[in-house]
Short mmCIF file of C-alpha atoms and ligand atoms in Angstrom, two decimals:
data_model
loop_
_atom_site.label_atom_id
_atom_site.label_comp_id
_atom_site.label_asym_id
_atom_site.label_seq_id
_atom_site.Cartn_x
_atom_site.Cartn_y
_atom_site.Cartn_z
CA UNK A 99 102.75 122.10 116.29
CA UNK A 100 105.37 122.38 119.12
CA UNK A 101 103.87 119.56 121.00
CA UNK A 102 104.67 116.37 119.71
CA UNK A 103 103.03 113.99 122.60
CA UNK A 104 99.96 112.50 121.74
CA UNK A 105 97.90 109.34 122.19
CA UNK A 106 96.56 108.37 118.77
CA UNK A 107 98.79 105.81 116.25
CA UNK A 108 101.21 107.52 114.67
CA UNK A 109 103.49 106.90 111.39
CA UNK A 110 106.29 108.18 109.81
CA UNK A 111 107.21 108.38 105.94
CA UNK A 112 110.72 108.59 104.76
CA UNK A 113 111.00 109.96 101.45
CA UNK A 114 114.12 108.61 99.62
CA UNK A 115 114.27 110.12 96.27
CA UNK A 116 117.33 108.26 94.04
CA UNK A 117 116.23 105.94 91.41
CA UNK A 118 118.94 104.27 88.83
CA UNK A 119 116.81 105.53 85.89
CA UNK A 120 113.66 107.46 85.17
CA UNK A 121 110.10 105.81 84.56
CA UNK A 122 108.76 108.08 81.72
CA UNK A 123 104.96 107.65 84.00
CA UNK A 124 106.63 108.67 87.14
CA UNK A 125 104.90 111.40 89.15
CA UNK A 126 107.29 111.16 92.37
CA UNK A 127 109.78 113.63 93.18
CA UNK A 128 113.05 111.38 91.88
CA UNK A 129 116.77 112.39 91.34
CA UNK A 130 119.60 110.25 89.47
CA UNK A 131 120.97 108.09 91.99
CA UNK A 132 124.76 109.14 93.07
CA UNK A 133 126.84 108.36 95.97
CA UNK A 134 127.96 111.47 97.00
CA UNK A 135 124.51 113.14 97.10
CA UNK A 136 122.87 109.87 98.31
CA UNK A 137 125.28 110.01 101.62
CA UNK A 138 124.90 113.80 101.49
CA UNK A 139 120.73 113.47 101.32
CA UNK A 140 121.49 110.71 104.06
CA UNK A 141 123.08 112.83 106.33
CA UNK A 142 120.08 115.28 106.03
CA UNK A 143 118.15 112.27 106.99
CA UNK A 144 119.60 112.03 110.24
CA UNK A 145 119.69 115.44 111.14
CA UNK A 146 115.62 115.48 110.64
CA UNK A 147 115.37 112.48 113.03
CA UNK A 148 117.84 114.11 115.65
CA UNK A 149 115.50 117.03 115.81
CA UNK A 150 112.28 115.35 115.60
CA UNK A 151 113.69 113.49 118.63
CA UNK A 152 114.74 116.26 120.37
CA UNK A 153 111.37 117.84 119.92
CA UNK A 154 109.84 114.53 121.91
CA UNK A 155 108.16 111.48 119.59
CA UNK A 156 105.43 109.49 120.60
CA UNK A 157 105.38 105.93 119.61
CA UNK A 158 105.54 105.29 116.03
CA UNK A 159 103.05 102.38 114.99
CA UNK A 160 104.26 102.21 111.27
CA UNK A 161 107.37 103.33 109.15
CA UNK A 162 107.40 103.58 105.08
CA UNK A 163 110.16 104.01 103.44
CA UNK A 164 108.92 105.25 99.91
CA UNK A 165 110.46 107.26 96.83
CA UNK A 166 112.46 106.71 94.90
CA UNK A 167 113.99 103.80 95.16
CA UNK A 168 114.48 103.47 99.00
CA UNK A 169 115.84 100.12 98.45
CA UNK A 170 119.12 101.94 97.41
CA UNK A 171 119.75 102.74 101.05
CA UNK A 172 122.30 99.88 102.50
CA UNK A 173 120.89 97.68 105.16
CA UNK A 174 123.14 99.73 107.93
CA UNK A 175 121.75 103.07 106.78
CA UNK A 176 118.18 101.64 107.33
CA UNK A 177 119.13 100.29 110.57
CA UNK A 178 120.67 103.73 111.43
CA UNK A 179 117.61 106.02 110.94
CA UNK A 180 115.70 103.46 112.44
CA UNK A 181 117.92 103.31 115.42
CA UNK A 182 116.69 105.41 118.19
CA UNK A 183 113.10 105.83 117.04
CA UNK A 184 110.43 104.61 119.91
CA UNK A 185 108.84 102.18 117.37
CA UNK A 186 105.39 100.46 119.27
CA UNK A 187 106.74 96.35 119.48
CA UNK A 188 104.81 94.92 116.77
CA UNK A 189 105.33 98.22 114.57
CA UNK A 190 104.72 97.90 110.56
CA UNK A 191 107.82 98.93 108.47
CA UNK A 192 107.42 98.97 105.22
CA UNK A 193 110.14 98.99 101.99
CA UNK A 194 109.55 100.10 98.97
CA UNK A 195 112.05 97.70 96.80
CA UNK A 196 112.95 98.08 93.31
CA UNK A 197 112.66 94.15 92.34
CA UNK A 198 116.08 94.39 89.88
CA UNK A 199 117.98 94.84 93.50
CA UNK A 200 116.37 91.56 94.39
CA UNK A 201 119.49 88.72 95.34
CA UNK A 202 119.79 86.45 97.98
CA UNK A 203 122.66 88.39 99.53
CA UNK A 204 119.93 91.84 99.57
CA UNK A 205 117.36 89.64 101.29
CA UNK A 206 119.61 88.18 103.72
CA UNK A 207 121.17 91.67 104.65
CA UNK A 208 117.69 93.53 104.36
CA UNK A 209 116.29 90.87 106.80
CA UNK A 210 118.76 91.81 109.57
CA UNK A 211 117.36 95.50 109.66
CA UNK A 212 114.04 95.95 111.29
CA UNK A 213 112.06 95.95 108.07
CA UNK A 214 109.30 93.77 108.17
CA UNK A 215 107.11 94.46 105.14
CA UNK A 216 108.34 94.94 101.32
CA UNK A 217 106.14 96.67 98.74
CA UNK A 218 107.55 95.07 95.21
CA UNK A 219 107.19 97.40 92.20
CA UNK A 220 106.51 94.89 89.98
CA UNK A 221 103.85 96.48 87.96
CA UNK A 222 103.11 93.86 85.20
CA UNK A 223 104.16 90.10 84.43
CA UNK A 224 104.26 91.09 80.38
CA UNK A 225 107.54 91.94 79.27
CA UNK A 226 106.38 94.31 76.59
CA UNK A 227 104.79 96.39 79.23
CA UNK A 228 107.87 96.30 81.69
CA UNK A 229 109.96 97.75 78.74
CA UNK A 230 107.20 99.82 77.91
CA UNK A 231 106.83 101.52 81.51
CA UNK A 232 110.93 101.51 81.46
CA UNK A 233 111.35 98.78 84.16
CA UNK A 234 114.33 97.11 84.17
CA UNK A 235 113.01 94.08 85.24
CA UNK A 236 111.33 91.09 83.70
CA UNK A 237 108.51 88.86 84.35
CA UNK A 238 110.32 85.37 84.49
CA UNK A 239 112.55 86.85 87.02
CA UNK A 240 110.20 87.45 89.44
CA UNK A 241 108.63 84.03 90.92
CA UNK A 242 112.35 83.83 91.94
CA UNK A 243 113.16 86.78 93.24
CA UNK A 244 109.84 86.78 95.23
CA UNK A 245 111.15 83.19 96.39
CA UNK A 246 114.59 84.79 98.16
CA UNK A 247 112.66 87.31 99.86
CA UNK A 248 110.89 84.47 101.53
CA UNK A 249 113.55 81.99 102.29
CA UNK A 250 115.00 85.09 104.01
CA UNK A 251 112.06 85.39 105.83
CA UNK A 252 109.90 88.34 105.01
CA UNK A 253 106.08 87.18 105.21
CA UNK A 254 104.49 90.36 104.37
CA UNK A 255 105.40 91.38 100.94
CA UNK A 256 103.25 93.27 98.55
CA UNK A 257 103.19 93.74 94.81
CA UNK A 258 102.00 97.29 92.69
CA UNK A 259 100.31 96.60 89.62
CA UNK A 260 99.61 98.98 86.69
CA UNK A 261 96.67 98.79 84.29
CA UNK A 262 95.29 100.67 81.59
CA UNK A 263 98.42 100.69 79.44
CA UNK A 264 98.16 102.38 76.22
CA UNK A 265 96.27 100.02 73.42
CA UNK A 266 95.47 97.35 76.35
CA UNK A 267 92.51 95.71 76.65
CA UNK A 268 90.83 93.51 78.90
CA UNK A 269 92.37 90.36 77.73
CA UNK A 270 95.91 92.03 77.78
CA UNK A 271 95.22 93.27 81.26
CA UNK A 272 94.25 89.78 82.59
CA UNK A 273 97.57 87.94 80.62
CA UNK A 274 99.81 90.68 82.93
CA UNK A 275 97.76 90.40 86.41
CA UNK A 276 96.86 86.62 86.32
CA UNK A 277 100.57 85.64 87.10
CA UNK A 278 101.21 88.20 89.34
CA UNK A 279 98.07 87.24 91.43
CA UNK A 280 99.81 83.29 92.01
CA UNK A 281 103.10 84.76 93.36
CA UNK A 282 102.34 84.01 97.39
CA UNK A 283 102.03 88.01 98.20
CA UNK A 284 99.98 89.40 101.00
CA UNK A 285 98.66 92.46 99.41
CA UNK A 286 98.22 93.93 96.23
CA UNK A 287 97.92 97.63 95.19
CA UNK A 288 96.42 98.14 91.59
CA UNK A 289 96.86 101.27 89.81
CA UNK A 290 95.56 102.93 86.85
CA UNK A 291 98.23 104.53 84.32
CA UNK A 292 98.33 108.33 84.37
CA UNK A 293 100.20 109.61 81.86
CA UNK A 294 100.95 113.61 82.57
CA UNK A 295 100.90 116.01 79.89
CA UNK A 296 104.61 117.37 80.07
CA UNK A 297 105.95 113.91 80.19
CA UNK A 298 107.86 111.72 77.45
CA UNK A 299 105.19 109.55 77.03
CA UNK A 300 102.76 112.13 76.36
CA UNK A 301 102.19 111.28 72.63
CA UNK A 302 100.63 108.07 73.91
CA UNK A 303 98.08 109.75 75.43
CA UNK A 304 95.99 109.55 72.52
CA UNK A 305 96.54 105.71 72.49
CA UNK A 306 95.25 105.31 75.87
CA UNK A 307 92.04 102.95 76.27
CA UNK A 308 88.35 105.13 76.50
CA UNK A 309 86.70 105.28 79.90
CA UNK A 310 84.96 102.75 79.31
CA UNK A 311 87.44 100.22 78.21
CA UNK A 312 89.17 101.18 81.43
CA UNK A 313 86.22 100.72 83.35
CA UNK A 314 85.82 97.04 82.20
CA UNK A 315 89.54 96.43 82.67
CA UNK A 316 89.11 97.82 86.64
CA UNK A 317 86.07 95.91 87.49
CA UNK A 318 87.59 92.64 85.81
CA UNK A 319 90.90 93.49 87.52
CA UNK A 320 88.80 93.58 90.91
CA UNK A 321 86.97 90.36 89.80
CA UNK A 322 90.21 88.39 89.45
CA UNK A 323 92.15 89.89 92.51
CA UNK A 324 89.15 89.05 94.91
CA UNK A 325 88.77 85.57 93.71
CA UNK A 326 92.40 84.84 94.16
CA UNK A 327 91.75 85.57 97.81
CA UNK A 328 92.50 89.16 98.18
CA UNK A 329 89.97 91.58 99.83
CA UNK A 330 89.44 94.58 98.69
CA UNK A 331 89.57 97.17 100.93
CA UNK A 332 90.31 100.58 99.43
CA UNK A 333 89.44 101.64 95.57
CA UNK A 334 93.19 100.33 94.20
CA UNK A 335 94.09 98.14 97.11
CA UNK A 336 93.38 94.29 98.19
CA UNK A 337 95.06 92.34 100.98
CA UNK A 338 94.63 88.75 102.34
CA UNK A 339 92.66 88.74 105.74
CA UNK A 340 94.86 90.74 108.49
CA UNK A 341 97.40 92.18 105.60
CA UNK A 342 96.03 95.48 104.86
CA UNK A 343 98.51 98.18 105.05
CA UNK A 344 98.77 99.66 108.30
CA UNK A 345 100.82 103.01 106.97
CA UNK A 346 98.23 103.60 104.39
CA UNK A 347 95.02 103.09 106.93
CA UNK A 348 96.93 105.77 108.88
CA UNK A 349 96.42 108.13 105.74
CA UNK A 350 92.99 107.02 104.96
CA UNK A 351 91.90 106.84 108.12
CA UNK A 352 93.12 110.49 108.84
CA UNK A 353 95.29 109.47 111.68
CA UNK A 354 98.82 111.15 111.65
CA UNK A 355 101.63 110.64 110.15
CA UNK A 356 105.02 112.48 110.06
CA UNK A 357 107.04 112.92 107.23
CA UNK A 358 110.65 113.21 106.44
CA UNK A 359 112.81 114.06 103.56
CA UNK A 360 112.21 116.20 100.33
CA UNK A 361 108.83 116.15 99.03
CA UNK A 362 107.78 114.26 102.00
CA UNK A 363 104.04 115.28 102.85
CA UNK A 364 102.98 114.39 106.47
CA UNK A 365 99.47 115.07 108.57
CA UNK A 366 100.02 116.01 111.90
CA UNK A 367 97.50 117.57 114.74
CA UNK A 368 94.98 118.62 111.74
CA UNK A 369 97.47 120.23 109.92
CA UNK A 370 99.14 118.77 106.27
CA UNK A 371 102.27 120.03 105.54
CA UNK A 372 104.65 119.43 102.75
CA UNK A 373 108.66 119.46 102.49
CA UNK A 374 109.88 120.95 99.56
CA UNK A 375 110.51 119.03 96.51
CA UNK A 376 113.97 120.04 95.97
CA UNK A 377 117.14 119.08 97.42
CA UNK A 378 118.65 122.56 98.59
CA UNK A 379 115.78 123.79 99.97
CA UNK A 380 114.82 120.63 101.91
CA UNK A 381 118.77 121.17 103.19
CA UNK A 382 117.44 124.54 104.30
CA UNK A 383 114.15 123.51 106.22
CA UNK A 384 116.24 120.87 107.93
CA UNK A 385 118.81 123.44 109.02
CA UNK A 386 116.47 125.49 110.25
CA UNK A 387 114.59 123.05 112.08
CA UNK A 388 111.05 124.30 110.72
CA UNK A 389 110.15 120.63 110.35
CA UNK A 390 106.23 121.66 109.82
CA UNK A 391 107.24 124.00 106.71
CA UNK A 392 104.50 124.87 104.11
CA UNK A 393 101.30 123.78 106.01
CA UNK A 394 97.50 123.66 104.60
CA UNK A 395 95.40 125.39 106.50
CA UNK A 396 92.88 123.48 109.14
CA UNK A 397 90.30 124.05 107.11
CA UNK A 398 91.81 121.65 103.98
CA UNK A 399 91.56 118.77 106.59
CA UNK A 400 87.89 118.14 106.21
CA UNK A 401 87.87 117.66 102.20
CA UNK A 402 90.98 115.31 102.98
CA UNK A 403 89.13 113.45 105.05
CA UNK A 404 86.32 112.77 103.34
CA UNK A 405 88.61 112.02 100.14
CA UNK A 406 90.14 109.71 101.91
CA UNK A 407 87.52 107.92 103.97
CA UNK A 408 85.36 107.28 101.31
CA UNK A 409 88.09 105.59 99.53
CA UNK A 410 87.95 103.19 102.16
CA UNK A 411 85.58 100.05 101.49
CA UNK A 412 84.53 100.39 105.42
CA UNK A 413 83.17 104.19 104.26
CA UNK A 414 83.05 107.46 106.14
CA UNK A 415 81.44 106.93 109.76
CA UNK A 416 78.82 109.83 110.61
CA UNK A 417 79.46 109.43 114.71
CA UNK A 418 83.40 109.51 113.71
CA UNK A 419 82.72 112.67 111.96
CA UNK A 420 80.71 114.01 114.10
CA UNK A 421 83.51 113.56 117.31
CA UNK A 422 86.54 114.85 115.07
CA UNK A 423 84.75 117.78 113.56
CA UNK A 424 81.98 118.83 115.58
CA UNK A 425 80.04 118.90 112.35
CA UNK A 426 76.91 116.71 111.26
CA UNK A 427 78.41 115.48 107.97
CA UNK A 428 74.89 115.14 106.49
CA UNK A 429 74.18 119.08 107.15
CA UNK A 430 74.50 121.00 103.48
CA UNK A 431 75.21 117.83 101.64
CA UNK A 432 71.47 115.66 102.17
CA UNK A 433 70.15 116.69 98.80
CA UNK A 434 73.59 115.69 97.04
CA UNK A 435 73.37 112.49 99.42
CA UNK A 436 70.20 111.70 98.37
CA UNK A 437 70.71 111.89 94.55
CA UNK A 438 73.76 109.99 94.66
CA UNK A 439 71.87 107.00 96.78
CA UNK A 440 68.92 107.55 93.84
CA UNK A 441 71.82 107.22 91.08
CA UNK A 442 73.01 103.80 93.03
CA UNK A 443 76.34 105.28 93.41
CA UNK A 444 76.61 105.54 97.54
CA UNK A 445 75.03 103.11 100.28
CA UNK A 446 74.04 104.54 103.47
CA UNK A 447 73.10 102.58 106.20
CA UNK A 448 72.73 105.34 108.92
CA UNK A 449 75.81 105.15 110.07
CA UNK A 450 78.53 104.64 107.47
CA UNK A 451 78.33 106.36 104.23
CA UNK A 452 80.27 104.10 101.43
CA UNK A 453 80.80 103.96 97.67
CA UNK A 454 78.87 101.58 95.76
CA UNK A 455 80.59 98.83 93.22
CA UNK A 456 79.07 101.09 90.67
CA UNK A 457 80.94 104.11 92.06
CA UNK A 458 84.08 102.61 92.25
CA UNK A 459 85.90 103.81 89.10
CA UNK A 460 84.70 106.87 89.10
CA UNK A 461 85.49 107.52 92.67
CA UNK A 462 87.00 111.12 92.32
CA UNK A 463 83.95 112.57 90.36
CA UNK A 464 81.23 110.93 93.44
CA UNK A 465 83.05 112.13 96.35
CA UNK A 466 83.70 115.48 94.65
CA UNK A 467 79.98 116.04 94.94
CA UNK A 468 80.40 115.65 98.69
CA UNK A 469 83.40 118.03 99.18
S1 LIG B 4 111.72 103.48 89.52
FE1 LIG B 4 109.69 104.04 90.66
S2 LIG B 4 110.19 106.16 91.82
FE2 LIG B 4 111.71 105.74 90.16
S3 LIG B 4 111.39 107.02 88.43
FE3 LIG B 4 110.80 104.77 88.63
S4 LIG B 4 108.70 105.07 88.84
FE4 LIG B 4 109.15 106.56 89.58
#
């Protein structure tokens, strides 16, 4: 892990944990925003960057600021974090943005940074759903805010959408999604709401739609999104041609991605590593310089790869699997593959194995059969 020079595409994820308030369904590592804590954390990120640069860093094809709420960084902080990095000339640099923060001055300031792709936490275009999700923005403000970003020069904007809320129906899902599909977005990520048993929303678990009802919502969501001109390229992700998230494709294709910040997880030269989800522990590893702490074993790389690859519409390439791991993917799996083929859950053209349409909503259990 000491030799950092390599030839394959390389991404960088930067975790910004601050949030103005906590949303009950959120599973990410977040912290209440404070100016002082945020400034201290920023210095740690700069320190992590300097240590990474000292080790040698090859060209970055993508950078992704995720959180948390990365849009709480100032434009100057974003530029400072990116300055001195070996960015590819066409690097995709994404910032997750809380819609409530979008104003004309925010958009214009951000445009002066190298950020060229925005991911908006829209989640729904129904106010009752936004309230339930504890989001502060309101649906009626969204078209205007997206326009401000466009006018500032951003032409690669993604929106997140959440379906499967308690007591939701296919009809209510459609009314929350349809106005979102009419926005000038290049990319949409559609996620199923998951409520953790230890979250404040736990009492609502009993109100969640049945699996059959959720499957109906998923396939209707998929149909509407495709009809609106977005191509599905991953189970939950849809893009206009050429606007697929290059950063997320790095994960799904098993390419390398470095990770900075508390709780951030990276994949590097066959190892998955995670920084601690704790600010004090993160500060300790930055000070010690042990940037690749908490590694998974090399053996975990194959299940991770299978899980990620099969999420993609293009599926898993048998020849690429062999080149990468020196193993025949079919070996020890052919009986399962035949069963899944008979059940109509996978397609196998001799070179690529991919999930069938019928398997998309139950992808985790289908993929688990092949791990
Ligand atoms: S704003 Fe986003 S990251 Fe922060 S708590 Fe809400 S869902 Fe989680």
